[in-house]
């Protein structure tokens, strides 16, 4: 069982609990992006096991009354065990998602994985049309060029600021520089993409910028935020825009919860308040 203190950020240990959470989001016009927690498997076996778990999750979503998609980490489905393992598992999951009409996102990990992730995404996007999406990070110098490549592909692109600290020769570390890069890349997407823009940020300034760009260019976008972060803002935004909540679940919740607390100490206060009921 997930202790109450962590349940602000993690939906539960089982797919059934994740689907229950997704259903409660749907009631408030928010769609869930379900993520089974797990990453960095060096051996093929656990990577294949998590890929199988995603195949079953696709079935569960398709057979339910719930609106949800999934998001997978490359190192969870085999990238550390070999690029071929990752490609095979990504292909199996995307093919099953396409068969059952469940959208499949590919998360982006540290900068050493960007090429392999984008190459795999390109194959999947060409093969499965609009049913897949990939995340790119504004804090990498290469991202403007990557966006040019992605602009011509089907599928969706989630722009985030970046959760990994890149070395100074490949990326930005100053918050102001990352914010500026995010704004520029967002504008490029609204100018050049036909749609499929996902604003993966809790930052009110970035969401406001997306609204302005939407008014200027008319391109549609969706907002994506994490479970437990600005939940009220998610429900408010859902009255006007498409909003998705990234919903982690699974038995590897402890390190994820720890990360949320470390990135923002306030998160611990929020979680404690939820437990104490105030
Ligand atoms: P920040 O720059 O952290 O914060 C800006 C402002 O947002 C704050 O000043 C505050 O006003 C508001 N805010 C932020 N957090 C909170 C909070 N807890 N409570 C209240 N207000 C808050 N990164 C990757 O590298 N790869 C991925 O695949 C990836 N996928 C993601 C998917 C989703 C749906 C989301 C939302 C993020 C993802 N990230 C991913 C993480 C991302 O890169 C950032 O690390 C993370 O979102 C923090 O940046 P931010 O844009 O939200 O705002």
mmCIF file of C-alpha atoms and ligand atoms in Angstrom:
data_model
loop_
_atom_site.group_PDB
_atom_site.id
_atom_site.type_symbol
_atom_site.label_atom_id
_atom_site.label_comp_id
_atom_site.label_asym_id
_atom_site.label_seq_id
_atom_site.Cartn_x
_atom_site.Cartn_y
_atom_site.Cartn_z
ATOM 1 C CA UNK A 1 0.000 0.000 0.000
ATOM 2 C CA UNK A 2 1.158 3.514 -0.796
ATOM 3 C CA UNK A 3 1.314 5.539 2.430
ATOM 4 C CA UNK A 4 -1.093 8.495 2.468
ATOM 5 C CA UNK A 5 1.824 10.941 2.354
ATOM 6 C CA UNK A 6 2.874 9.701 -1.103
ATOM 7 C CA UNK A 7 -0.607 9.265 -2.519
ATOM 8 C CA UNK A 8 -0.761 12.907 -3.548
ATOM 9 C CA UNK A 9 1.764 12.130 -6.303
ATOM 10 C CA UNK A 10 1.258 8.425 -7.030
ATOM 11 C CA UNK A 11 -2.093 6.842 -7.890
ATOM 12 C CA UNK A 12 -1.473 3.444 -6.297
ATOM 13 C CA UNK A 13 0.488 0.276 -6.847
ATOM 14 C CA UNK A 14 -1.844 -1.480 -9.277
ATOM 15 C CA UNK A 15 -3.283 -0.686 -12.731
ATOM 16 C CA UNK A 16 -6.778 -0.888 -11.187
ATOM 17 C CA UNK A 17 -5.914 1.941 -8.773
ATOM 18 C CA UNK A 18 -4.404 3.981 -11.611
ATOM 19 C CA UNK A 19 -7.575 3.499 -13.670
ATOM 20 C CA UNK A 20 -9.734 4.526 -10.696
ATOM 21 C CA UNK A 21 -7.723 7.740 -10.423
ATOM 22 C CA UNK A 22 -8.033 8.283 -14.181
ATOM 23 C CA UNK A 23 -11.808 7.860 -13.925
ATOM 24 C CA UNK A 24 -11.995 10.530 -11.218
ATOM 25 C CA UNK A 25 -9.967 12.871 -13.458
ATOM 26 C CA UNK A 26 -12.280 12.179 -16.399
ATOM 27 C CA UNK A 27 -15.201 13.317 -14.225
ATOM 28 C CA UNK A 28 -13.500 16.743 -14.187
ATOM 29 C CA UNK A 29 -12.620 16.775 -17.907
ATOM 30 C CA UNK A 30 -8.964 15.866 -17.403
ATOM 31 C CA UNK A 31 -7.428 12.914 -19.265
ATOM 32 C CA UNK A 32 -4.840 10.688 -17.593
ATOM 33 C CA UNK A 33 -1.403 9.783 -18.923
ATOM 34 C CA UNK A 34 -0.596 6.565 -17.064
ATOM 35 C CA UNK A 35 3.024 5.787 -16.262
ATOM 36 C CA UNK A 36 4.171 2.562 -14.646
ATOM 37 C CA UNK A 37 7.113 3.587 -12.466
ATOM 38 C CA UNK A 38 10.425 1.957 -13.355
ATOM 39 C CA UNK A 39 13.624 2.898 -15.178
ATOM 40 C CA UNK A 40 17.233 1.967 -15.930
ATOM 41 C CA UNK A 41 17.014 -1.775 -16.278
ATOM 42 C CA UNK A 42 20.350 -3.103 -17.422
ATOM 43 C CA UNK A 43 18.989 -6.567 -18.184
ATOM 44 C CA UNK A 44 16.473 -7.480 -20.798
ATOM 45 C CA UNK A 45 14.165 -9.475 -18.519
ATOM 46 C CA UNK A 46 12.758 -6.645 -16.344
ATOM 47 C CA UNK A 47 12.535 -4.410 -19.444
ATOM 48 C CA UNK A 48 10.463 -7.054 -21.233
ATOM 49 C CA UNK A 49 8.339 -7.536 -18.112
ATOM 50 C CA UNK A 50 7.505 -3.820 -17.954
ATOM 51 C CA UNK A 51 6.784 -3.790 -21.699
ATOM 52 C CA UNK A 52 4.329 -6.674 -21.094
ATOM 53 C CA UNK A 53 2.777 -4.709 -18.236
ATOM 54 C CA UNK A 54 2.222 -1.805 -20.651
ATOM 55 C CA UNK A 55 0.597 -4.142 -23.189
ATOM 56 C CA UNK A 56 -1.809 -5.290 -20.468
ATOM 57 C CA UNK A 57 -2.409 -1.676 -19.439
ATOM 58 C CA UNK A 58 -3.342 -0.797 -23.027
ATOM 59 C CA UNK A 59 -5.877 -3.664 -22.895
ATOM 60 C CA UNK A 60 -7.225 -2.487 -19.551
ATOM 61 C CA UNK A 61 -7.686 1.075 -20.832
ATOM 62 C CA UNK A 62 -9.280 -0.050 -24.097
ATOM 63 C CA UNK A 63 -11.675 -2.407 -22.279
ATOM 64 C CA UNK A 64 -12.687 0.222 -19.727
ATOM 65 C CA UNK A 65 -14.822 3.333 -19.786
ATOM 66 C CA UNK A 66 -11.750 5.434 -18.951
ATOM 67 C CA UNK A 67 -10.092 8.059 -21.167
ATOM 68 C CA UNK A 68 -6.370 7.596 -20.753
ATOM 69 C CA UNK A 69 -3.121 7.223 -22.643
ATOM 70 C CA UNK A 70 0.257 5.882 -21.526
ATOM 71 C CA UNK A 71 3.801 7.226 -21.243
ATOM 72 C CA UNK A 72 6.885 5.000 -21.208
ATOM 73 C CA UNK A 73 10.527 5.688 -20.359
ATOM 74 C CA UNK A 74 13.091 4.364 -22.864
ATOM 75 C CA UNK A 75 15.338 2.928 -20.123
ATOM 76 C CA UNK A 76 12.336 1.170 -18.628
ATOM 77 C CA UNK A 77 11.700 -0.835 -21.764
ATOM 78 C CA UNK A 78 15.282 -1.701 -22.540
ATOM 79 C CA UNK A 79 17.463 1.204 -23.693
ATOM 80 C CA UNK A 80 20.161 0.425 -21.096
ATOM 81 C CA UNK A 81 20.073 -3.235 -22.152
ATOM 82 C CA UNK A 82 20.603 -2.323 -25.824
ATOM 83 C CA UNK A 83 19.020 -0.037 -28.394
ATOM 84 C CA UNK A 84 17.463 -3.010 -30.211
ATOM 85 C CA UNK A 85 15.696 -4.147 -27.034
ATOM 86 C CA UNK A 86 14.241 -0.661 -26.618
ATOM 87 C CA UNK A 87 13.166 -0.465 -30.263
ATOM 88 C CA UNK A 88 11.475 -3.860 -30.201
ATOM 89 C CA UNK A 89 9.562 -3.131 -27.010
ATOM 90 C CA UNK A 90 8.616 0.382 -28.161
ATOM 91 C CA UNK A 91 7.327 -1.073 -31.432
ATOM 92 C CA UNK A 92 5.273 -3.743 -29.609
ATOM 93 C CA UNK A 93 3.685 -1.168 -27.320
ATOM 94 C CA UNK A 94 3.000 1.377 -30.103
ATOM 95 C CA UNK A 95 1.516 -1.315 -32.374
ATOM 96 C CA UNK A 96 -0.778 -2.497 -29.602
ATOM 97 C CA UNK A 97 -1.715 1.090 -28.764
ATOM 98 C CA UNK A 98 -2.579 1.688 -32.432
ATOM 99 C CA UNK A 99 -4.676 -1.526 -32.548
ATOM 100 C CA UNK A 100 -6.626 -0.596 -29.424
ATOM 101 C CA UNK A 101 -6.707 3.168 -30.053
ATOM 102 C CA UNK A 102 -4.653 4.078 -26.983
ATOM 103 C CA UNK A 103 -2.151 6.915 -27.445
ATOM 104 C CA UNK A 104 1.477 6.144 -26.516
ATOM 105 C CA UNK A 105 3.939 8.787 -25.268
ATOM 106 C CA UNK A 106 7.694 8.278 -25.059
ATOM 107 C CA UNK A 107 9.330 10.219 -22.202
ATOM 108 C CA UNK A 108 12.768 11.774 -22.684
ATOM 109 C CA UNK A 109 15.623 10.869 -20.351
ATOM 110 C CA UNK A 110 19.124 12.375 -20.112
ATOM 111 C CA UNK A 111 20.909 13.886 -23.125
ATOM 112 C CA UNK A 112 22.847 10.697 -23.925
ATOM 113 C CA UNK A 113 19.546 9.045 -24.880
ATOM 114 C CA UNK A 114 18.088 11.788 -27.097
ATOM 115 C CA UNK A 115 19.243 10.382 -30.450
ATOM 116 C CA UNK A 116 18.047 6.836 -29.742
ATOM 117 C CA UNK A 117 14.717 8.124 -28.426
ATOM 118 C CA UNK A 118 14.034 10.437 -31.369
ATOM 119 C CA UNK A 119 15.116 7.795 -33.911
ATOM 120 C CA UNK A 120 12.738 5.270 -32.341
ATOM 121 C CA UNK A 121 9.952 7.855 -32.205
ATOM 122 C CA UNK A 122 10.438 8.740 -35.881
ATOM 123 C CA UNK A 123 10.000 5.090 -36.901
ATOM 124 C CA UNK A 124 6.909 4.718 -34.724
ATOM 125 C CA UNK A 125 5.388 7.984 -35.932
ATOM 126 C CA UNK A 126 5.833 7.003 -39.576
ATOM 127 C CA UNK A 127 4.517 3.475 -38.954
ATOM 128 C CA UNK A 128 1.626 4.334 -36.651
ATOM 129 C CA UNK A 129 0.647 7.825 -37.744
ATOM 130 C CA UNK A 130 -0.759 10.156 -35.120
ATOM 131 C CA UNK A 131 -0.901 7.618 -32.289
ATOM 132 C CA UNK A 132 2.441 8.388 -30.670
ATOM 133 C CA UNK A 133 4.151 11.344 -29.030
ATOM 134 C CA UNK A 134 7.603 12.228 -27.746
ATOM 135 C CA UNK A 135 8.972 14.619 -25.152
ATOM 136 C CA UNK A 136 11.735 17.174 -25.861
ATOM 137 C CA UNK A 137 13.638 19.300 -23.367
ATOM 138 C CA UNK A 138 14.045 23.073 -23.681
ATOM 139 C CA UNK A 139 17.296 22.977 -21.684
ATOM 140 C CA UNK A 140 19.201 21.184 -24.470
ATOM 141 C CA UNK A 141 21.021 23.243 -27.125
ATOM 142 C CA UNK A 142 20.002 20.742 -29.792
ATOM 143 C CA UNK A 143 16.244 21.037 -29.261
ATOM 144 C CA UNK A 144 15.528 23.795 -31.850
ATOM 145 C CA UNK A 145 17.062 21.512 -34.499
ATOM 146 C CA UNK A 146 15.161 18.488 -33.174
ATOM 147 C CA UNK A 147 11.924 20.463 -33.403
ATOM 148 C CA UNK A 148 12.593 21.150 -37.097
ATOM 149 C CA UNK A 149 12.789 17.394 -37.632
ATOM 150 C CA UNK A 150 9.679 16.738 -35.548
ATOM 151 C CA UNK A 151 7.608 19.433 -37.287
ATOM 152 C CA UNK A 152 7.293 17.218 -40.381
ATOM 153 C CA UNK A 153 6.308 14.048 -38.507
ATOM 154 C CA UNK A 154 2.844 12.910 -37.442
ATOM 155 C CA UNK A 155 2.129 12.524 -33.726
ATOM 156 C CA UNK A 156 2.450 14.894 -30.794
ATOM 157 C CA UNK A 157 5.391 16.635 -29.128
ATOM 158 C CA UNK A 158 5.526 17.487 -25.413
ATOM 159 C CA UNK A 159 7.802 20.417 -24.624
ATOM 160 C CA UNK A 160 9.239 20.387 -21.075
ATOM 161 C CA UNK A 161 11.974 22.449 -19.440
ATOM 162 C CA UNK A 162 14.007 19.291 -18.722
ATOM 163 C CA UNK A 163 14.363 17.256 -15.555
ATOM 164 C CA UNK A 164 18.016 16.266 -16.046
ATOM 165 C CA UNK A 165 20.980 18.642 -15.587
ATOM 166 C CA UNK A 166 22.914 18.520 -18.866
ATOM 167 C CA UNK A 167 26.665 19.230 -19.050
ATOM 168 C CA UNK A 168 27.407 22.852 -20.030
ATOM 169 C CA UNK A 169 28.575 21.929 -23.560
ATOM 170 C CA UNK A 170 25.179 20.462 -24.468
ATOM 171 C CA UNK A 171 22.682 22.344 -22.372
ATOM 172 C CA UNK A 172 21.568 25.251 -20.223
ATOM 173 C CA UNK A 173 21.582 25.356 -16.447
ATOM 174 C CA UNK A 174 20.426 28.903 -15.583
ATOM 175 C CA UNK A 175 16.691 28.954 -14.942
ATOM 176 C CA UNK A 176 16.230 32.246 -16.826
ATOM 177 C CA UNK A 177 18.004 30.830 -19.894
ATOM 178 C CA UNK A 178 15.889 27.672 -19.817
ATOM 179 C CA UNK A 179 12.706 29.747 -19.520
ATOM 180 C CA UNK A 180 13.780 31.887 -22.484
ATOM 181 C CA UNK A 181 14.582 28.789 -24.557
ATOM 182 C CA UNK A 182 11.183 27.320 -23.616
ATOM 183 C CA UNK A 183 9.378 30.447 -24.836
ATOM 184 C CA UNK A 184 11.301 30.476 -28.130
ATOM 185 C CA UNK A 185 10.735 26.782 -28.781
ATOM 186 C CA UNK A 186 7.063 27.085 -27.928
ATOM 187 C CA UNK A 187 6.695 29.903 -30.437
ATOM 188 C CA UNK A 188 8.441 27.817 -33.108
ATOM 189 C CA UNK A 189 5.994 24.977 -32.452
ATOM 190 C CA UNK A 190 2.934 27.200 -32.723
ATOM 191 C CA UNK A 191 4.308 28.687 -35.957
ATOM 192 C CA UNK A 192 5.427 25.469 -37.620
ATOM 193 C CA UNK A 193 3.326 22.590 -36.243
ATOM 194 C CA UNK A 194 -0.146 21.763 -37.509
ATOM 195 C CA UNK A 195 -1.192 20.710 -33.999
ATOM 196 C CA UNK A 196 -0.055 18.065 -31.546
ATOM 197 C CA UNK A 197 1.566 20.611 -29.212
ATOM 198 C CA UNK A 198 1.714 19.562 -25.566
ATOM 199 C CA UNK A 199 2.806 22.165 -23.023
ATOM 200 C CA UNK A 200 4.365 20.014 -20.284
ATOM 201 C CA UNK A 201 4.785 22.641 -17.582
ATOM 202 C CA UNK A 202 3.287 23.867 -14.320
ATOM 203 C CA UNK A 203 4.628 27.338 -14.948
ATOM 204 C CA UNK A 204 1.752 29.857 -15.196
ATOM 205 C CA UNK A 205 3.963 32.095 -17.389
ATOM 206 C CA UNK A 206 4.518 29.334 -19.974
ATOM 207 C CA UNK A 207 0.839 28.426 -20.022
ATOM 208 C CA UNK A 208 -0.104 32.063 -20.482
ATOM 209 C CA UNK A 209 2.403 32.274 -23.366
ATOM 210 C CA UNK A 210 0.810 29.205 -24.952
ATOM 211 C CA UNK A 211 -2.620 30.843 -24.699
ATOM 212 C CA UNK A 212 -1.266 33.981 -26.436
ATOM 213 C CA UNK A 213 0.386 31.938 -29.179
ATOM 214 C CA UNK A 214 -2.822 29.946 -29.658
ATOM 215 C CA UNK A 215 -4.726 33.215 -30.126
ATOM 216 C CA UNK A 216 -2.058 34.471 -32.554
ATOM 217 C CA UNK A 217 -1.544 31.353 -34.702
ATOM 218 C CA UNK A 218 -4.766 29.430 -34.071
ATOM 219 C CA UNK A 219 -2.820 26.189 -33.497
ATOM 220 C CA UNK A 220 -4.387 23.830 -30.951
ATOM 221 C CA UNK A 221 -2.484 22.749 -27.863
ATOM 222 C CA UNK A 222 -2.912 20.721 -24.720
ATOM 223 C CA UNK A 223 -1.555 21.293 -21.227
ATOM 224 C CA UNK A 224 0.091 18.459 -19.311
ATOM 225 C CA UNK A 225 0.925 18.530 -15.610
ATOM 226 C CA UNK A 226 1.963 15.989 -13.004
ATOM 227 C CA UNK A 227 -0.429 14.416 -10.518
ATOM 228 C CA UNK A 228 -0.329 16.356 -7.257
ATOM 229 C CA UNK A 229 1.139 19.530 -8.746
ATOM 230 C CA UNK A 230 -1.271 22.467 -9.175
ATOM 231 C CA UNK A 231 -4.255 20.110 -9.318
ATOM 232 C CA UNK A 232 -6.729 22.981 -8.918
ATOM 233 C CA UNK A 233 -5.146 24.836 -11.843
ATOM 234 C CA UNK A 234 -5.492 21.667 -13.926
ATOM 235 C CA UNK A 235 -9.224 21.500 -13.248
ATOM 236 C CA UNK A 236 -9.652 25.231 -13.939
ATOM 237 C CA UNK A 237 -7.730 25.016 -17.235
ATOM 238 C CA UNK A 238 -9.778 21.986 -18.271
ATOM 239 C CA UNK A 239 -12.827 24.224 -18.526
ATOM 240 C CA UNK A 240 -11.173 25.916 -21.496
ATOM 241 C CA UNK A 241 -8.394 23.711 -22.872
ATOM 242 C CA UNK A 242 -7.472 20.065 -23.214
ATOM 243 C CA UNK A 243 -5.679 19.054 -20.023
ATOM 244 C CA UNK A 244 -3.795 15.849 -19.300
ATOM 245 C CA UNK A 245 -2.472 14.695 -15.956
ATOM 246 C CA UNK A 246 0.623 12.489 -15.839
ATOM 247 C CA UNK A 247 -0.262 9.758 -13.347
ATOM 248 C CA UNK A 248 2.508 7.503 -12.023
ATOM 249 C CA UNK A 249 1.684 4.198 -10.361
ATOM 250 C CA UNK A 250 3.406 0.980 -9.368
ATOM 251 C CA UNK A 251 5.472 -0.473 -6.565
ATOM 252 C CA UNK A 252 8.562 1.654 -7.338
ATOM 253 C CA UNK A 253 6.878 4.772 -5.943
ATOM 254 C CA UNK A 254 9.414 5.633 -3.232
ATOM 255 C CA UNK A 255 12.152 7.134 -5.440
ATOM 256 C CA UNK A 256 9.556 9.038 -7.488
ATOM 257 C CA UNK A 257 8.030 10.532 -4.312
ATOM 258 C CA UNK A 258 11.523 11.417 -3.042
ATOM 259 C CA UNK A 259 12.263 13.236 -6.352
ATOM 260 C CA UNK A 260 9.069 15.304 -6.095
ATOM 261 C CA UNK A 261 9.972 16.326 -2.538
ATOM 262 C CA UNK A 262 13.583 17.155 -3.399
ATOM 263 C CA UNK A 263 12.689 19.345 -6.375
ATOM 264 C CA UNK A 264 10.330 21.451 -4.277
ATOM 265 C CA UNK A 265 10.326 21.260 -0.483
ATOM 266 C CA UNK A 266 6.795 22.732 -0.497
ATOM 267 C CA UNK A 267 5.628 19.426 -1.989
ATOM 268 C CA UNK A 268 6.315 17.775 1.364
ATOM 269 C CA UNK A 269 4.182 20.393 3.131
ATOM 270 C CA UNK A 270 1.357 19.829 0.627
ATOM 271 C CA UNK A 271 1.581 16.075 1.107
ATOM 272 C CA UNK A 272 1.616 16.411 4.911
ATOM 273 C CA UNK A 273 -1.380 18.741 4.806
ATOM 274 C CA UNK A 274 -3.277 16.198 2.716
ATOM 275 C CA UNK A 275 -2.547 13.527 5.340
ATOM 276 C CA UNK A 276 -3.544 15.785 8.237
ATOM 277 C CA UNK A 277 -6.643 16.952 6.372
ATOM 278 C CA UNK A 278 -5.834 20.687 6.364
HETATM 279 P P1 LIG B 1 9.329 25.195 -12.923
HETATM 280 O O1 LIG B 1 10.357 25.990 -13.662
HETATM 281 O O2 LIG B 1 9.793 24.069 -12.035
HETATM 282 O O3 LIG B 1 8.432 26.147 -12.058
HETATM 283 C C1 LIG B 1 7.929 27.341 -12.620
HETATM 284 C C2 LIG B 1 6.705 27.798 -11.863
HETATM 285 O O4 LIG B 1 5.672 26.795 -11.934
HETATM 286 C C3 LIG B 1 6.932 28.013 -10.385
HETATM 287 O O5 LIG B 1 7.527 29.263 -10.125
HETATM 288 C C4 LIG B 1 5.511 27.898 -9.864
HETATM 289 O O6 LIG B 1 4.801 29.076 -10.138
HETATM 290 C C5 LIG B 1 4.940 26.770 -10.718
HETATM 291 N N1 LIG B 1 5.146 25.479 -10.038
HETATM 292 C C6 LIG B 1 6.050 24.532 -10.330
HETATM 293 N N2 LIG B 1 5.953 23.482 -9.500
HETATM 294 C C7 LIG B 1 4.969 23.782 -8.636
HETATM 295 C C8 LIG B 1 4.386 23.120 -7.496
HETATM 296 N N3 LIG B 1 4.819 21.922 -7.068
HETATM 297 N N4 LIG B 1 3.370 23.712 -6.848
HETATM 298 C C9 LIG B 1 2.925 24.931 -7.246
HETATM 299 N N5 LIG B 1 3.441 25.626 -8.294
HETATM 300 C C10 LIG B 1 4.448 25.059 -8.969
HETATM 301 N N6 LIG B 1 11.171 16.085 -17.936
HETATM 302 C C11 LIG B 1 12.002 15.366 -18.721
HETATM 303 O O7 LIG B 1 13.205 15.625 -18.731
HETATM 304 N N7 LIG B 1 11.523 14.339 -19.499
HETATM 305 C C12 LIG B 1 10.197 14.030 -19.551
HETATM 306 O O8 LIG B 1 9.808 13.105 -20.281
HETATM 307 C C13 LIG B 1 9.298 14.808 -18.775
HETATM 308 N N8 LIG B 1 7.975 14.581 -18.819
HETATM 309 C C14 LIG B 1 7.134 15.415 -18.151
HETATM 310 C C15 LIG B 1 5.752 15.250 -18.300
HETATM 311 C C16 LIG B 1 4.888 16.164 -17.707
HETATM 312 C C17 LIG B 1 3.412 16.010 -17.892
HETATM 313 C C18 LIG B 1 5.409 17.247 -16.907
HETATM 314 C C19 LIG B 1 4.504 18.256 -16.274
HETATM 315 C C20 LIG B 1 6.761 17.378 -16.732
HETATM 316 C C21 LIG B 1 7.637 16.476 -17.320
HETATM 317 N N9 LIG B 1 9.012 16.598 -17.167
HETATM 318 C C22 LIG B 1 9.841 15.832 -17.939
HETATM 319 C C23 LIG B 1 9.576 17.477 -16.102
HETATM 320 C C24 LIG B 1 9.976 18.846 -16.619
HETATM 321 O O9 LIG B 1 11.122 18.736 -17.428
HETATM 322 C C25 LIG B 1 10.292 19.810 -15.469
HETATM 323 O O10 LIG B 1 11.363 19.323 -14.727
HETATM 324 C C26 LIG B 1 9.146 20.053 -14.518
HETATM 325 O O11 LIG B 1 7.912 20.102 -15.164
HETATM 326 C C27 LIG B 1 9.358 21.402 -13.777
HETATM 327 O O12 LIG B 1 9.323 22.489 -14.686
HETATM 328 P P2 LIG B 1 8.035 23.424 -14.850
HETATM 329 O O13 LIG B 1 8.000 23.871 -16.280
HETATM 330 O O14 LIG B 1 6.848 22.691 -14.414
HETATM 331 O O15 LIG B 1 8.228 24.681 -13.963
#
